[in-house]
Coordinates of C-alpha atoms and ligand atoms in Angstrom, one line a residue:
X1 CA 0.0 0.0 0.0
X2 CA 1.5 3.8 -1.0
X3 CA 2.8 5.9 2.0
X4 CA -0.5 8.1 0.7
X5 CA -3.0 5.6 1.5
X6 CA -1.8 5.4 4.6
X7 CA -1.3 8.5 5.9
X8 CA -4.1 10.5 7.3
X9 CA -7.1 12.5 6.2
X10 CA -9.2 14.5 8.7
X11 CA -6.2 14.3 11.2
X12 CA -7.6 15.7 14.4
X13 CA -5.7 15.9 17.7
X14 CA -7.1 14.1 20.6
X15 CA -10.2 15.7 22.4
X16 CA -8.9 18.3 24.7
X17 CA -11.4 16.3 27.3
X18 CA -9.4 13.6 27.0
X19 CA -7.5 12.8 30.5
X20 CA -4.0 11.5 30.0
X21 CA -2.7 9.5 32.2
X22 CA 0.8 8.3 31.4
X23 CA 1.4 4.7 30.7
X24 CA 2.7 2.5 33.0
X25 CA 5.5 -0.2 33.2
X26 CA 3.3 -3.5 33.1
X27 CA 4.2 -4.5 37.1
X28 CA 3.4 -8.0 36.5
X29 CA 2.1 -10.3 34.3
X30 CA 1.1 -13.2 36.2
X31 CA -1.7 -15.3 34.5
X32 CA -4.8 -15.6 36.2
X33 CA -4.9 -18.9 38.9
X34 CA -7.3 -21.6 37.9
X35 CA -10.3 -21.2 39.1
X36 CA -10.6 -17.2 39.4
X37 CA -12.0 -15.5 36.1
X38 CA -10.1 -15.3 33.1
X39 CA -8.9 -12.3 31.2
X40 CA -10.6 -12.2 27.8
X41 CA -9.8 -9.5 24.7
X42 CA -12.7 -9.5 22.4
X43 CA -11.6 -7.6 19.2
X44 CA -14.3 -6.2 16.6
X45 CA -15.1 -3.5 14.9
X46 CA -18.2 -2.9 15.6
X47 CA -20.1 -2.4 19.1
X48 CA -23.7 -1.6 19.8
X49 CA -22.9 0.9 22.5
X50 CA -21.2 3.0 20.0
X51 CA -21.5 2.2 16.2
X52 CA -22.9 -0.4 14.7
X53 CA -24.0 -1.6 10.9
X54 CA -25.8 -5.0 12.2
X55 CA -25.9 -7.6 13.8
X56 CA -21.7 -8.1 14.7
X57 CA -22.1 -4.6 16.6
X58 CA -25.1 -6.4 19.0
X59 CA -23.2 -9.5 19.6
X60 CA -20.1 -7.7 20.6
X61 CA -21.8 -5.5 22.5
X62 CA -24.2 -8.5 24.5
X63 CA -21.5 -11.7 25.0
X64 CA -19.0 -9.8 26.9
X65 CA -22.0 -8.5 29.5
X66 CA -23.2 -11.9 29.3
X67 CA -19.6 -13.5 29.8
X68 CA -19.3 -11.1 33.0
X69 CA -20.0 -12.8 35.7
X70 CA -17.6 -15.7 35.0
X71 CA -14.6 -14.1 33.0
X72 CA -13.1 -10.7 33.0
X73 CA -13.7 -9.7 29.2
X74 CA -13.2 -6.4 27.5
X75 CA -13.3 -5.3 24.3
X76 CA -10.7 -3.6 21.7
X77 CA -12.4 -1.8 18.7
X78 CA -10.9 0.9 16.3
X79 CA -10.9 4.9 17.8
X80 CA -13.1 5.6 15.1
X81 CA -14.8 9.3 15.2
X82 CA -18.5 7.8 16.4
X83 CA -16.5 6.2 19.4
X84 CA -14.3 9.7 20.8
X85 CA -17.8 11.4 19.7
X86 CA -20.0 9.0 21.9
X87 CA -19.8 11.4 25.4
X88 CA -17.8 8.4 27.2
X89 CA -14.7 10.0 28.9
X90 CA -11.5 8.0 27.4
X91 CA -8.4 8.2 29.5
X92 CA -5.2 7.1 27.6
X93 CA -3.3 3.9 29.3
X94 CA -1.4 2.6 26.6
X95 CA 0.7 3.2 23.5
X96 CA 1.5 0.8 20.8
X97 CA 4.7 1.1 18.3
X98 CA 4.7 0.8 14.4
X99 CA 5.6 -1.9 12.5
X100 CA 5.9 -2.1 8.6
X101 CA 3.6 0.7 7.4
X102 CA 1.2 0.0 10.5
X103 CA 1.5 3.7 12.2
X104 CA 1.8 4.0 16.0
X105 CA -0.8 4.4 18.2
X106 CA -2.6 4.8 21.9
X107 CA -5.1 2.7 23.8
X108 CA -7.9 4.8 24.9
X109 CA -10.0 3.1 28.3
X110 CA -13.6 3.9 28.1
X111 CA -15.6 2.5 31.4
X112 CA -19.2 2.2 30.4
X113 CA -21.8 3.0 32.7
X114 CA -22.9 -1.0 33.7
X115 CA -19.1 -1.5 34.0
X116 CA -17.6 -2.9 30.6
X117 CA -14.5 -1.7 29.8
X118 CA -14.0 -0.8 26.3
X119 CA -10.4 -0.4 24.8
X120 CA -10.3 2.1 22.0
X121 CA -7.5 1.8 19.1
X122 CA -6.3 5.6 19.0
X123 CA -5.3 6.4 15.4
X124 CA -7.0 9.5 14.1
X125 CA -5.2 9.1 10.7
X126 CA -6.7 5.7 10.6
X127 CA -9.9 5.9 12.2
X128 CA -11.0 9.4 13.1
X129 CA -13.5 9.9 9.5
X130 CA -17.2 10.4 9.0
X131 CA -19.3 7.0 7.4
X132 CA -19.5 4.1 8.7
X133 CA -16.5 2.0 10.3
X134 CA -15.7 0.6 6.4
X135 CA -16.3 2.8 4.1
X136 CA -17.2 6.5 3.5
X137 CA -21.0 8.3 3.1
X138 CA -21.2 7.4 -0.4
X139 CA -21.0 3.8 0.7
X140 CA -17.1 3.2 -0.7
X141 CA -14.9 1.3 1.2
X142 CA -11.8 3.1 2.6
X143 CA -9.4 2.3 0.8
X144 CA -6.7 1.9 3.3
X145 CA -9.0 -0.9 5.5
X146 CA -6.4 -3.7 4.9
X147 CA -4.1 -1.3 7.3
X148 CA -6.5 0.0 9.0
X149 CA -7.7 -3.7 10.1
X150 CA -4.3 -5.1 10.6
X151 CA -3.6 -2.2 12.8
X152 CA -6.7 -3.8 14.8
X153 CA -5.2 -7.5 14.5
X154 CA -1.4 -6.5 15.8
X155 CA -2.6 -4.2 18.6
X156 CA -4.7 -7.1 19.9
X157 CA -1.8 -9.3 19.9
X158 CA 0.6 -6.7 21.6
X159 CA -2.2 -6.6 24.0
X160 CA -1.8 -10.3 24.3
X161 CA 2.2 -9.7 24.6
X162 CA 1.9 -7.4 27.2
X163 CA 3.2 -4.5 24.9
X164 CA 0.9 -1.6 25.0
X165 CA 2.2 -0.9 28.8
X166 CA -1.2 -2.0 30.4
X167 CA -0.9 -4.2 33.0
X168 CA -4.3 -5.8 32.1
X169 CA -2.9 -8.9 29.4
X170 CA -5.3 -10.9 28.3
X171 CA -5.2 -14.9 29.1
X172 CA -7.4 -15.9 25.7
X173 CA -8.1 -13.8 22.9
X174 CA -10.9 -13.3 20.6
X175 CA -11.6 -12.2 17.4
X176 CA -14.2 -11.8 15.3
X177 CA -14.5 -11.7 11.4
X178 CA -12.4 -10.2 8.7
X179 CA -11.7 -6.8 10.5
X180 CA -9.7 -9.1 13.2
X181 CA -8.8 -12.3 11.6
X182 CA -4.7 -10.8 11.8
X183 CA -5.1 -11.2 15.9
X184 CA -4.4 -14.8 15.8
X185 CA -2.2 -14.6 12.8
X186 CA 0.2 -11.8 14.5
X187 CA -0.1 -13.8 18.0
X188 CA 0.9 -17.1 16.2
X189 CA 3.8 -15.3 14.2
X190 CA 4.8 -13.5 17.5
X191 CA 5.2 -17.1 19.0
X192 CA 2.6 -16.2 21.9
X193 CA 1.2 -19.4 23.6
X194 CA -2.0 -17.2 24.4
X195 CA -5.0 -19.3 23.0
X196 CA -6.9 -17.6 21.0
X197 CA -10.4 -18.0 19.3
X198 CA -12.0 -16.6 16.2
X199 CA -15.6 -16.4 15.3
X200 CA -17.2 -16.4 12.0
X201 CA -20.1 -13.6 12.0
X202 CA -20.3 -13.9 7.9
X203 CA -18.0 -16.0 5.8
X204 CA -18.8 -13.8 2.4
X205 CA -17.1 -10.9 4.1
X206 CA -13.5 -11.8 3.3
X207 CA -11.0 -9.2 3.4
X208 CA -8.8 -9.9 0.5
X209 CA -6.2 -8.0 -0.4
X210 CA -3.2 -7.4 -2.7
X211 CA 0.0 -9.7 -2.1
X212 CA 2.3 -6.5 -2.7
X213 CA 0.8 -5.4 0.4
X214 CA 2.4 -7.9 2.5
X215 CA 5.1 -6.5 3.7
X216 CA 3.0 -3.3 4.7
X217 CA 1.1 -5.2 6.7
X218 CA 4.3 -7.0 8.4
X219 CA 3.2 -10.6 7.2
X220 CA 5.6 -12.6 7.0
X221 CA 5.9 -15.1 3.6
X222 CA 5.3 -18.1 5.3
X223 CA 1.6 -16.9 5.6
X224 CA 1.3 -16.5 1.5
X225 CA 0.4 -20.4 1.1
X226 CA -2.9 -22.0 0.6
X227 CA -3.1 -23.1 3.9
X228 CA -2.4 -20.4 5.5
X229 CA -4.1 -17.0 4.4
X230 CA -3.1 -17.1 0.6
X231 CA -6.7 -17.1 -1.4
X232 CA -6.4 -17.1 -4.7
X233 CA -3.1 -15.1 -5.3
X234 CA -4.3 -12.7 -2.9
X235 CA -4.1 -12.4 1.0
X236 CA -7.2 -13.2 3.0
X237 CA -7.9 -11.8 6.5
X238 CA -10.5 -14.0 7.2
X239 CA -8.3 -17.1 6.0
X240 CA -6.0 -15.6 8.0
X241 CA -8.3 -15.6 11.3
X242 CA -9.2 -19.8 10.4
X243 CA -5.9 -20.6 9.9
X244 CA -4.2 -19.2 12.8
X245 CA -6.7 -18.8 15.5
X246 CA -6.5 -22.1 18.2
X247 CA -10.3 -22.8 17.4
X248 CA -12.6 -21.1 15.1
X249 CA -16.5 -20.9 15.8
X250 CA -19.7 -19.6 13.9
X251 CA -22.9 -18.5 15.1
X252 CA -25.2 -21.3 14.6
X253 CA -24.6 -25.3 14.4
X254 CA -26.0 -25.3 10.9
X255 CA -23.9 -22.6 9.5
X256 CA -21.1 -24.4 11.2
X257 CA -22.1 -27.2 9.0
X258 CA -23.2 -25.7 5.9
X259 CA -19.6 -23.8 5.3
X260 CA -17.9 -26.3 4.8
X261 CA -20.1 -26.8 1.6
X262 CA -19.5 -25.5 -1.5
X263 CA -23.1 -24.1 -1.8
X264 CA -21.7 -21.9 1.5
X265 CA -18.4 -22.1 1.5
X266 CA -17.3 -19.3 -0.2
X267 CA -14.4 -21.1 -1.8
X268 CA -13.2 -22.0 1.8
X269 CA -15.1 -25.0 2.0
X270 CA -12.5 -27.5 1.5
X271 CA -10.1 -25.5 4.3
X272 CA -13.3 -24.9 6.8
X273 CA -14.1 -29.2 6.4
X274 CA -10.1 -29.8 7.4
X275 CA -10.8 -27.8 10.7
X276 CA -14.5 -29.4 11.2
X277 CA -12.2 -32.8 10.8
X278 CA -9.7 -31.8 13.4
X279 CA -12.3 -30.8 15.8
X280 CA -11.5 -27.4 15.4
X281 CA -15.2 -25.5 13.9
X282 CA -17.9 -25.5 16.0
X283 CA -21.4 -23.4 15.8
X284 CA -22.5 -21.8 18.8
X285 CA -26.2 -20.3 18.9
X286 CA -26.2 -16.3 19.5
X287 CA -28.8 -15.1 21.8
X288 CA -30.3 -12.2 22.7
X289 CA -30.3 -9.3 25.4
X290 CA -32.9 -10.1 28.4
X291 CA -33.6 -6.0 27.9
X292 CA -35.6 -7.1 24.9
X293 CA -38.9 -7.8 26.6
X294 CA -41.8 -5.8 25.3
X295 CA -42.9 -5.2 28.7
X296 CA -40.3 -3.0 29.8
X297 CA -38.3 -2.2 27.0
X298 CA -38.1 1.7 26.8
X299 CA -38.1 2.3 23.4
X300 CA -41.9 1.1 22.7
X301 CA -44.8 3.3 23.0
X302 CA -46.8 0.4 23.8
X303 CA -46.0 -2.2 26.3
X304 CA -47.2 -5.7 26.2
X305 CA -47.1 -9.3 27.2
X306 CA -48.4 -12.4 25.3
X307 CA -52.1 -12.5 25.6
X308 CA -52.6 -8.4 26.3
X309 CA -52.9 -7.7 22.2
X310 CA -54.4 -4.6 22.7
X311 CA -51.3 -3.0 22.8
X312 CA -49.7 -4.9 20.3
X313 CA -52.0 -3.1 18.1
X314 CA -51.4 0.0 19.4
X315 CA -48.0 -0.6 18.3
X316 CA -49.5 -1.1 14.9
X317 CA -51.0 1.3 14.6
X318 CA -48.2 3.2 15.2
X319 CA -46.1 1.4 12.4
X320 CA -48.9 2.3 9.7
X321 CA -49.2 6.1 11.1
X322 CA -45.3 6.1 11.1
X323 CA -45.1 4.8 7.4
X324 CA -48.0 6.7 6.1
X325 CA -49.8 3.5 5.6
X326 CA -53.8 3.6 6.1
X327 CA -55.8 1.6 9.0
X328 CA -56.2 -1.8 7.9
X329 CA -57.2 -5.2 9.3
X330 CA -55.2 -7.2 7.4
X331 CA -52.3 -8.7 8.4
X332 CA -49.1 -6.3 8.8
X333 CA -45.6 -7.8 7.3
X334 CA -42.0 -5.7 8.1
X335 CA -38.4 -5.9 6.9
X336 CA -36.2 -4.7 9.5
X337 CA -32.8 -5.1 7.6
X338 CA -29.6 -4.4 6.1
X339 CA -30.4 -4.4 2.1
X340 CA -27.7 -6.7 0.7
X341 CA -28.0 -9.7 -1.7
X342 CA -27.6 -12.0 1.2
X343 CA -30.8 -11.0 2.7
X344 CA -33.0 -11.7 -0.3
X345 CA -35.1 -8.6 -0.8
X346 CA -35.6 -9.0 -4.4
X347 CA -37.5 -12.7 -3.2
X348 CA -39.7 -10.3 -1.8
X349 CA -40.3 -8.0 -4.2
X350 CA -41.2 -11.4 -6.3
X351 CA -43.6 -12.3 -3.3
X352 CA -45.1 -9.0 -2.6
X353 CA -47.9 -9.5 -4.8
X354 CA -49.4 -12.5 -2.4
X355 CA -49.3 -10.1 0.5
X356 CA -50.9 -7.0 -1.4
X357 CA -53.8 -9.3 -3.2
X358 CA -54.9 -11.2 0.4
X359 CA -55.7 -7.3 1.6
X360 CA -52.0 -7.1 3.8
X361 CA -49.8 -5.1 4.5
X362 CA -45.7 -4.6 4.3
X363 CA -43.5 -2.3 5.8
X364 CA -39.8 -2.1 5.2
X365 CA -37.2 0.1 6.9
X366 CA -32.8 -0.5 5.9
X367 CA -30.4 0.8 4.0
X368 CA -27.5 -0.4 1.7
X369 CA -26.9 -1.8 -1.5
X370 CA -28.3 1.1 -3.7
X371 CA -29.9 -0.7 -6.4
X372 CA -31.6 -2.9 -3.6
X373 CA -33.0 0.2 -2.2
X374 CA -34.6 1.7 -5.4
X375 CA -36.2 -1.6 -6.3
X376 CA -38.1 -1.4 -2.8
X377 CA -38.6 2.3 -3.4
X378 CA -40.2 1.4 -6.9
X379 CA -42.2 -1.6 -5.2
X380 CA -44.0 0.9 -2.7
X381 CA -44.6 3.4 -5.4
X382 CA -46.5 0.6 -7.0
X383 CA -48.6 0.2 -4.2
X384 CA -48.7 3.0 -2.0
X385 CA -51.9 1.6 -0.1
X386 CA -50.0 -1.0 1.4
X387 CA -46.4 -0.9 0.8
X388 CA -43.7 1.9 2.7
X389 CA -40.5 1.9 2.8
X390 CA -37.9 3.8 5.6
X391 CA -34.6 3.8 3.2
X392 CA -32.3 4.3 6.7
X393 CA -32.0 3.0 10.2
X394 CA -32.5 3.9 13.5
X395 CA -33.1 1.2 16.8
X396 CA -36.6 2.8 17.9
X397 CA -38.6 2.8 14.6
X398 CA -36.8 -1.0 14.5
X399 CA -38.0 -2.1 17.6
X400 CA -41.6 -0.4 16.7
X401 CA -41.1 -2.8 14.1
X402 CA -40.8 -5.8 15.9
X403 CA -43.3 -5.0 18.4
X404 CA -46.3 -4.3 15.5
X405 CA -45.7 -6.3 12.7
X406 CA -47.3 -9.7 12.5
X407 CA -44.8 -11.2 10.4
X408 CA -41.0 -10.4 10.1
X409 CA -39.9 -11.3 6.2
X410 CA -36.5 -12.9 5.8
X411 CA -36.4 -14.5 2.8
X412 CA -32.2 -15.0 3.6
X413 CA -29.9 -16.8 0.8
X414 CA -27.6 -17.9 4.0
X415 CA -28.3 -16.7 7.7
X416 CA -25.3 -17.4 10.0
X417 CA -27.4 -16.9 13.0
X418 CA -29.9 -14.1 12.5
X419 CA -30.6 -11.5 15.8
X420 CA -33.5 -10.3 13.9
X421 CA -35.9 -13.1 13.7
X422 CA -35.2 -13.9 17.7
X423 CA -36.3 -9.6 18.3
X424 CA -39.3 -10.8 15.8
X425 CA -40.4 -13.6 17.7
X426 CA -39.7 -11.9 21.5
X427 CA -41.9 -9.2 20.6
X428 CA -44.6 -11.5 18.9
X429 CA -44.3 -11.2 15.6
X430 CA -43.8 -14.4 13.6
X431 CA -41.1 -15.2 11.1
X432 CA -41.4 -16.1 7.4
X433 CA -37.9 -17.4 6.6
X434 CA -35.5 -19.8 4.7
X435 CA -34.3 -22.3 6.2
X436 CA -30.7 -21.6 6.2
X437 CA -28.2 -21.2 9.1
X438 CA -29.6 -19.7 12.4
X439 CA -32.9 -19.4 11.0
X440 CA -33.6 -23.0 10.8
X441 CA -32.2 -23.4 14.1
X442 CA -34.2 -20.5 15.9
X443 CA -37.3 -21.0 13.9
X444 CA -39.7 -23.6 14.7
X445 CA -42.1 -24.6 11.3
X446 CA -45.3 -23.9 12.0
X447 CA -45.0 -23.6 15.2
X448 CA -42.8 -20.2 16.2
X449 CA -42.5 -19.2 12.4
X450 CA -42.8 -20.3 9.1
X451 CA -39.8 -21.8 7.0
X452 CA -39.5 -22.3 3.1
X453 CA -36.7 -24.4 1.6
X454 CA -35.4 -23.3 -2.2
X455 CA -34.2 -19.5 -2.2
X456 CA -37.1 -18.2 -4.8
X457 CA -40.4 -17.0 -4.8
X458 CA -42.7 -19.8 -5.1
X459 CA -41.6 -21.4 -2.4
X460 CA -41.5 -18.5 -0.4
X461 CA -44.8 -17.3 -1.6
X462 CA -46.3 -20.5 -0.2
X463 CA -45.0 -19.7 3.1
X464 CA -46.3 -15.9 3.2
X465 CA -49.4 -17.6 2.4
X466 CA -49.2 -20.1 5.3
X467 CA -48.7 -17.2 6.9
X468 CA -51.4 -15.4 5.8
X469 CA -53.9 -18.2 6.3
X470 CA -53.1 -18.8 10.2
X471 CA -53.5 -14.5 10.4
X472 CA -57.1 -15.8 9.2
X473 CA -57.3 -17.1 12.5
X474 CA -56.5 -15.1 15.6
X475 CA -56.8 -17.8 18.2
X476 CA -54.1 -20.0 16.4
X477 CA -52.2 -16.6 15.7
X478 CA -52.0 -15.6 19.2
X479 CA -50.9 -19.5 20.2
X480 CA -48.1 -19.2 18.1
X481 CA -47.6 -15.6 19.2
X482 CA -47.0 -16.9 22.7
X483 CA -44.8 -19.7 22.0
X484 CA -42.4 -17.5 19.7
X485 CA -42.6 -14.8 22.6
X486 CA -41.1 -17.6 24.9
X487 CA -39.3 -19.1 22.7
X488 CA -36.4 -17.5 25.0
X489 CA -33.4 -16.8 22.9
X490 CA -31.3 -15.7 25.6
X491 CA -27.2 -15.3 26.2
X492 CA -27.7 -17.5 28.7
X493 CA -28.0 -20.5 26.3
X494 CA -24.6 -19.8 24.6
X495 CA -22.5 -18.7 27.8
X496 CA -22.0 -22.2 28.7
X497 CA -20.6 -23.4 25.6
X498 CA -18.2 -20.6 25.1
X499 CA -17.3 -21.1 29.0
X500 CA -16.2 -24.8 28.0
X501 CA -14.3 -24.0 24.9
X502 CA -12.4 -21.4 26.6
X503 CA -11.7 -23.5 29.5
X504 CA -10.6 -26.0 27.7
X505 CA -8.7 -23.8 25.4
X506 CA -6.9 -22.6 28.8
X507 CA -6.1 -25.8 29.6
X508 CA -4.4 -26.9 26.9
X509 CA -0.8 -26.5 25.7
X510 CA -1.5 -24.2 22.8
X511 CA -0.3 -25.0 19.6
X512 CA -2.3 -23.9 16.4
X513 CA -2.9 -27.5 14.1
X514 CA -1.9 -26.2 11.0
X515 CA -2.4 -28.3 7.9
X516 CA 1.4 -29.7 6.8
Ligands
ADP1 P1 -27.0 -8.9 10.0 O1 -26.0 -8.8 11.0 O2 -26.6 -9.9 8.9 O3 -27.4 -7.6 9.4 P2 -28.8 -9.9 12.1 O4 -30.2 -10.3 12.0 O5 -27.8 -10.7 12.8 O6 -28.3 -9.6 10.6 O7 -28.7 -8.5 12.8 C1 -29.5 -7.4 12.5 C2 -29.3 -6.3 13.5 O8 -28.9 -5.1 12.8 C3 -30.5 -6.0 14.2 O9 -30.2 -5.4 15.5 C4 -31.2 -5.0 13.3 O10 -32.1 -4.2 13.9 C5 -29.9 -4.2 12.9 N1 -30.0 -3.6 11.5 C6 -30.8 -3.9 10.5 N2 -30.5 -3.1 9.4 C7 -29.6 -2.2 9.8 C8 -29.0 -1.1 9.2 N3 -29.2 -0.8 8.0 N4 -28.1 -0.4 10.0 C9 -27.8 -0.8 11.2 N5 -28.4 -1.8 11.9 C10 -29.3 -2.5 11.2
GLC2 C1 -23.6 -11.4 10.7 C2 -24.6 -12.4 10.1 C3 -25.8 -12.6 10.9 C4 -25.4 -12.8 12.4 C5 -24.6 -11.6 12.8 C6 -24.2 -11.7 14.3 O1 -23.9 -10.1 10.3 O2 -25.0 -12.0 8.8 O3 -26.5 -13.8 10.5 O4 -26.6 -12.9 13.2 O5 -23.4 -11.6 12.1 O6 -23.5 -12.9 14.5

């Protein structure tokens, strides 16, 4: 990568409110005793708390809570402008060296108010820009985020080292996706023993980049080989993350399964079925935040619980005021999503037509791919009775959403895990899915939701009519209401299983198996 790419724009010094405290010496670096919590560094690039572009930010934002009361976890994520900007005092305890073309740079701490401890990768040049964490306004990706993400990956593993002059150093780290695949690739080329763990949050999110920027990004050439993080003559961050991390994970059994397909695979398949072999992949359900509960949660105009349905429909009502849709009986549909290929949009732009002839209703609110949005723009200018679309997001008018609809569509081509369709279902509306990744495992057919097989319309048209023919009938529709309402999606599901691995991770010597 040119010195030019990777120098600054919008250079800003740090916030005046900062307060610096100088960086100490780490004292000692004992590893925690058996028994007593473990230290754990998530790394991600997205968080809830402070930006987010879907579901990654909620997950990264809800394990560590959940994690909390048996392991010590915080969480490293890039200084990027809507993290100084977020109002949460950051006090500087660490600084970080360069290496190749990687710039130097601080640790910020930021203490959240329920007590997690956020570390935030100071690098204005890299990270301090408007748009979203990848790419700018215009929806561009920067074009420095090979840099800007190995930056990520080597300060996490000069955490792990004991290198950035905190005397917090983690016992186990990890990473999650592309953005932090290097972590376990510069721990494994640092020779750390530190296990470490990666998670796959979406295997089409790859990361590739240019070979001539290898020695920018201080790989060494061992690492350009098929079984390592070569792809294709090019470097791959999320190969990188597979291949190095101690054990990789996804977010649902049947992902964990279906990637090492070539239908889902992503050209990784054969790699992804090596670890599977070694014991190496599992799938781990996500869950979802206890503070979704549409009894309390804040953000709802209308509270309810199963059974009190009158203010579920107050929350309808609501929606179809909101989206400048007129009072209807019918049954009310919503897309609450990002708008990429992956989620299948133009499948229901194919199946609209069965929800607009039985006298429903669909509302849509996400942003992304542009041509995505303009075909949903188009489809509501067709039928502005009973079609609107919100091209944007924001979490109240999501949550609304959730709470009013009847039916959440997510016609997905591949669903790691899905958060959406568990929000759907805790706040009574039902899902009309594919049965693909987390959605098969979080839906239950006929029962909590309705599932369709082959990715295209006519069998998902069948479904949106199953759908439509149980909203024929409100005592059947409120049963499954109340069992997708308990269906009880929570953290506490998944803690246990990630409590094993790492302990068992802990315990062992760790060497990453690498193919020969
Ligand atoms: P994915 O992560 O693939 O988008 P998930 O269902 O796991 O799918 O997560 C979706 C989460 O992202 C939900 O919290 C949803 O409300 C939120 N979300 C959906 N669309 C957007 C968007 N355009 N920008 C930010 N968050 C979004
Ligand atoms: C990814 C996946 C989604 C998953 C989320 C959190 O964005 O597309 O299925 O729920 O990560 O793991």
């Amino acid at each position: 990568m040119s010195e030019a790419a990777v120098t600054a724009q919008n250079i800003r010094p740090i916030k005046p409110s900062f307060r610096i405290a100088s960086p100490t010496r780490p004292l000692l670096q004992i590893r925690s005793g058996q028994g007593s919590k473990k230290k754990i560094l998530f790394v991600t690039s997205e968080l809830t708390d402070l930006v987010k572009t879907g579901g990654l930010g909620d997950v990264s934002a809800a394990l560590p809570r959940a994690l909390g009361d048996l392991h010590d976890v915080r969480v490293l994520i890039p200084g990027y402008r809507q993290v100084i900007d977020s109002g949460h005092p950051i006090r500087v305890v660490g600084r970080l060296e360069g290496h190749a073309d990687l710039p130097p740079c601080r640790i910020g701490r930021m203490d959240m108010p329920d007590g997690l401890i956020i570390y935030a990768l100071l690098c204005p040049e890299l990270y301090d820009r408007p748009g979203n964490p990848y790419g700018d306004e215009h929806g561009h990706d920067w074009p420095d985020n090979p840099i800007r993400f190995a930056r990520l990956g080597l300060a996490a593993a000069e955490l792990a080292a004991g290198n950035a002059c905190i005397r917090w150093v983690p016992d186990l780290v990890h990473a999650h996706d592309w953005q932090a695949g290097l972590a376990p690739a510069y721990m494994h080329w640092r020779r750390l023993k530190t296990p470490s763990v990666f998670t796959i949050h979406n295997l089409a999110y790859q990361g590739t980049l240019d070979m001539s920027l290898r020695r920018s990004l201080g790989i060494p050439q061992e690492a350009c080989h098929h079984d390592r993080m070569e792809f294709y003559g090019k470097l791959c961050m999320l190969k990188a993350g597979i291949a190095y991390a101690s054990h990789v994970t996804t977010v649902s059994a049947t992902y964990a399964e279906e990637i090492t397909t070539p239908e889902f695979g992503c050209g990784l398949e054969g790699f992804l079925r090596w670890k599977a072999d070694q014991g190496l992949l599992s799938g781990i359900l996500n869950g979802i935040d206890e503070s979704w509960d549409p009894q309390t949660d804040a953000h709802l105009p209308h509270k309810f619980a199963p059974m009190q349905w009158a203010g579920k429909a107050a929350n309808a009502a609501l929606v179809r005021e909101r989206f400048g849709l007129p009072h209807s009986e019918g049954a009310l549909f919503a897309v609450v999503s990002r708008l990429a290929h992956q989620k299948g949009l133009d499948l229901t732009v194919g199946a609209a037509s069965s929800i607009v002839e039985a006298g429903g209703q669909l509302a849509i609110l996400g942003c992304g791919e542009s041509h995505i949005e303009a075909e949903l723009r188009a489809l509501a200018e067709r039928h502005p009775q009973q079609i609107a679309v919100h091209i944007g997001f924001n979490e109240p008018d999501a949550r609304l959403l959730f709470a009013g609809s009847d039916f959440l569509l997510m016609p997905s081509r591949y669903e790691p895990c899905g958060l959406s369709q568990m929000y759907a279902q805790r706040f009574g509306s039902l899902p009309v899915a594919r049965r693909t990744g987390g959605l098969a495992d979080s839906i239950e057919d006929g029962v909590t939701g309705f599932l369709f097989d082959a990715p295209e319309v006519q069998a998902y048209r069948h479904a949106v009519e199953r759908a439509l023919a149980v909203h024929r009938f409100p005592q059947l529709l409120n049963a499954m209401r109340c069992r997708a309402m308990g269906a009880g999606f929570f953290w506490r599901q998944a803690i246990d299983p990630y409590d094993r691995l790492y302990k068992r991770l802990l315990g062992e010597q760790c060497e990453v198996a690498l193919p020969r």
